């Protein structure tokens, strides 16, 4: 077997992989190369696809030894795929957009899940494109937990928003309360009137024992808090370090969020030494 034969095998099979873009091309080529080296019959085609944001390859050999080797190769490249942007091939993460999963770098994630913007004329915009004007909304509906929002216009157009989008709560606060169902108006108003400061992320965003900004639960003296952390400062410090490390890019994404006021007296409790020791425990 020579390199030219392997390359011909790769080129014949790359197009058999049904993926969303070209970011995984190099991974697929390397996978096929390892298949050829492992002893896969190059006359047989290899198929694969993207599923739940991960590269899947579908092959089987009756040779048990070869089949075990192929499984190791497939598992290797499945693991690499959820760290590789499907669009550009740079470092990516498994992310959720709406109800589907995909692996993207932060820039391409922002293109797929853009930040909600509200300009001075009350235009709601995404990716610098106006979706609708707040003055044209005739009806608004909201899920029981206030985390999903549907807006309707005179043209009977339905537009959906989620708490997973930066500035969601800014939008919710900006929409006239009168266009919500009467039985929900008091609850929505109460949300913004009863927010408290979060000692972890430093935003006035705590609502019903949960921070709407960092999604951490404020300290209390009961249960696992005292058992696991001893005192309040230890708990806040660890939560703050988690936010700083932020493996999922959540803070990078939500830096655009203007839904909540910052707390003027907020304190960062961890030092650079604390962070280094904490990273050793995690990684």
Short mmCIF file of C-alpha atoms in Angstrom, two decimals, residues 14-138:
data_model
loop_
_atom_site.label_atom_id
_atom_site.label_comp_id
_atom_site.label_asym_id
_atom_site.label_seq_id
_atom_site.Cartn_x
_atom_site.Cartn_y
_atom_site.Cartn_z
CA UNK A 14 -14.69 12.34 2.00
CA UNK A 15 -17.95 13.22 0.21
CA UNK A 16 -19.69 10.28 1.92
CA UNK A 17 -19.75 12.25 5.19
CA UNK A 18 -22.90 14.35 5.63
CA UNK A 19 -21.73 17.30 7.74
CA UNK A 20 -22.85 20.91 8.08
CA UNK A 21 -19.78 22.66 6.67
CA UNK A 22 -16.08 22.21 5.90
CA UNK A 23 -14.62 22.64 9.40
CA UNK A 24 -14.28 18.90 9.96
CA UNK A 25 -12.71 18.09 6.58
CA UNK A 26 -9.25 17.62 8.04
CA UNK A 27 -10.59 15.36 10.82
CA UNK A 28 -12.44 13.21 8.27
CA UNK A 29 -9.33 12.90 6.09
CA UNK A 30 -7.22 11.85 9.08
CA UNK A 31 -9.87 9.34 10.16
CA UNK A 32 -9.92 7.79 6.67
CA UNK A 33 -6.11 7.71 6.59
CA UNK A 34 -6.05 5.78 9.87
CA UNK A 35 -8.73 3.41 8.55
CA UNK A 36 -6.53 2.59 5.57
CA UNK A 37 -3.45 2.05 7.74
CA UNK A 38 -5.46 -0.17 10.14
CA UNK A 39 -6.37 -2.52 7.29
CA UNK A 40 -9.82 -1.42 6.14
CA UNK A 41 -10.69 -2.81 2.70
CA UNK A 42 -10.23 0.27 0.53
CA UNK A 43 -12.75 -1.05 -1.99
CA UNK A 44 -15.48 -0.63 0.62
CA UNK A 45 -16.99 2.83 1.13
CA UNK A 46 -16.98 4.62 4.47
CA UNK A 47 -19.97 6.71 5.58
CA UNK A 48 -20.46 9.24 8.35
CA UNK A 49 -22.45 12.26 9.44
CA UNK A 50 -22.89 14.94 12.05
CA UNK A 51 -25.27 14.00 14.87
CA UNK A 52 -25.89 16.05 18.03
CA UNK A 53 -22.87 18.20 17.18
CA UNK A 54 -20.53 15.20 16.94
CA UNK A 55 -18.87 13.38 14.04
CA UNK A 56 -20.25 9.86 13.69
CA UNK A 57 -18.78 7.19 11.41
CA UNK A 58 -20.70 4.05 10.48
CA UNK A 59 -18.57 1.02 9.61
CA UNK A 60 -18.34 -2.60 10.65
CA UNK A 61 -15.92 -5.44 9.95
CA UNK A 62 -16.43 -9.13 10.65
CA UNK A 63 -12.75 -9.24 11.59
CA UNK A 64 -13.09 -8.67 15.35
CA UNK A 65 -9.52 -7.41 15.75
CA UNK A 66 -9.96 -4.88 12.94
CA UNK A 67 -13.39 -3.89 14.21
CA UNK A 68 -11.95 -3.08 17.66
CA UNK A 69 -9.23 -0.97 16.02
CA UNK A 70 -11.80 0.88 13.90
CA UNK A 71 -13.87 1.63 16.99
CA UNK A 72 -10.84 3.23 18.67
CA UNK A 73 -10.29 5.41 15.59
CA UNK A 74 -13.96 6.42 15.40
CA UNK A 75 -14.09 7.25 19.12
CA UNK A 76 -10.91 9.32 18.80
CA UNK A 77 -12.30 11.50 16.03
CA UNK A 78 -15.73 11.80 17.64
CA UNK A 79 -14.01 13.25 20.72
CA UNK A 80 -11.92 15.61 18.57
CA UNK A 81 -15.00 16.76 16.64
CA UNK A 82 -16.71 18.21 19.74
CA UNK A 83 -13.63 20.42 20.22
CA UNK A 84 -13.53 21.59 16.59
CA UNK A 85 -15.75 24.23 14.96
CA UNK A 86 -17.87 22.64 12.24
CA UNK A 87 -17.59 25.77 10.11
CA UNK A 88 -13.97 26.93 10.29
CA UNK A 89 -12.06 24.10 11.97
CA UNK A 90 -10.69 26.24 14.82
CA UNK A 91 -11.18 25.40 18.49
CA UNK A 92 -14.87 24.92 19.21
CA UNK A 93 -17.28 23.74 21.87
CA UNK A 94 -20.53 21.79 21.86
CA UNK A 95 -23.28 24.40 22.04
CA UNK A 96 -27.07 24.46 21.96
CA UNK A 97 -28.93 26.70 19.52
CA UNK A 98 -32.69 26.52 19.97
CA UNK A 99 -33.31 22.80 20.34
CA UNK A 100 -30.32 21.47 18.37
CA UNK A 101 -26.68 20.90 19.26
CA UNK A 102 -23.69 21.96 17.22
CA UNK A 103 -19.95 22.42 17.72
CA UNK A 104 -18.81 25.96 16.99
CA UNK A 105 -16.16 28.51 17.91
CA UNK A 106 -17.45 31.59 19.73
CA UNK A 107 -17.50 33.78 16.59
CA UNK A 108 -19.61 31.35 14.57
CA UNK A 109 -21.82 30.69 17.58
CA UNK A 110 -22.56 34.42 17.74
CA UNK A 111 -23.51 34.33 14.06
CA UNK A 112 -25.94 31.48 14.71
CA UNK A 113 -27.21 32.77 18.06
CA UNK A 114 -26.84 36.55 17.79
CA UNK A 115 -27.20 39.03 20.63
CA UNK A 116 -30.54 40.81 20.97
CA UNK A 117 -30.12 44.57 20.48
CA UNK A 118 -32.65 47.33 21.14
CA UNK A 119 -31.84 50.69 19.58
CA UNK A 120 -33.05 54.19 20.50
CA UNK A 121 -36.00 53.88 18.10
CA UNK A 122 -37.12 50.67 19.85
CA UNK A 123 -36.09 48.46 16.95
CA UNK A 124 -35.25 44.91 18.02
CA UNK A 125 -32.17 43.85 16.07
CA UNK A 126 -29.96 40.80 15.58
CA UNK A 127 -26.70 40.84 13.62
CA UNK A 128 -27.43 44.52 12.82
CA UNK A 129 -30.68 43.49 11.11
CA UNK A 130 -34.02 44.84 12.36
CA UNK A 131 -36.46 42.06 13.25
CA UNK A 132 -39.35 44.22 14.38
CA UNK A 133 -40.17 47.42 16.22
CA UNK A 134 -41.58 47.21 19.73
CA UNK A 135 -44.37 49.64 18.73
CA UNK A 136 -45.67 47.06 16.25
CA UNK A 137 -46.12 44.29 18.83
CA UNK A 138 -49.80 43.61 19.49
#
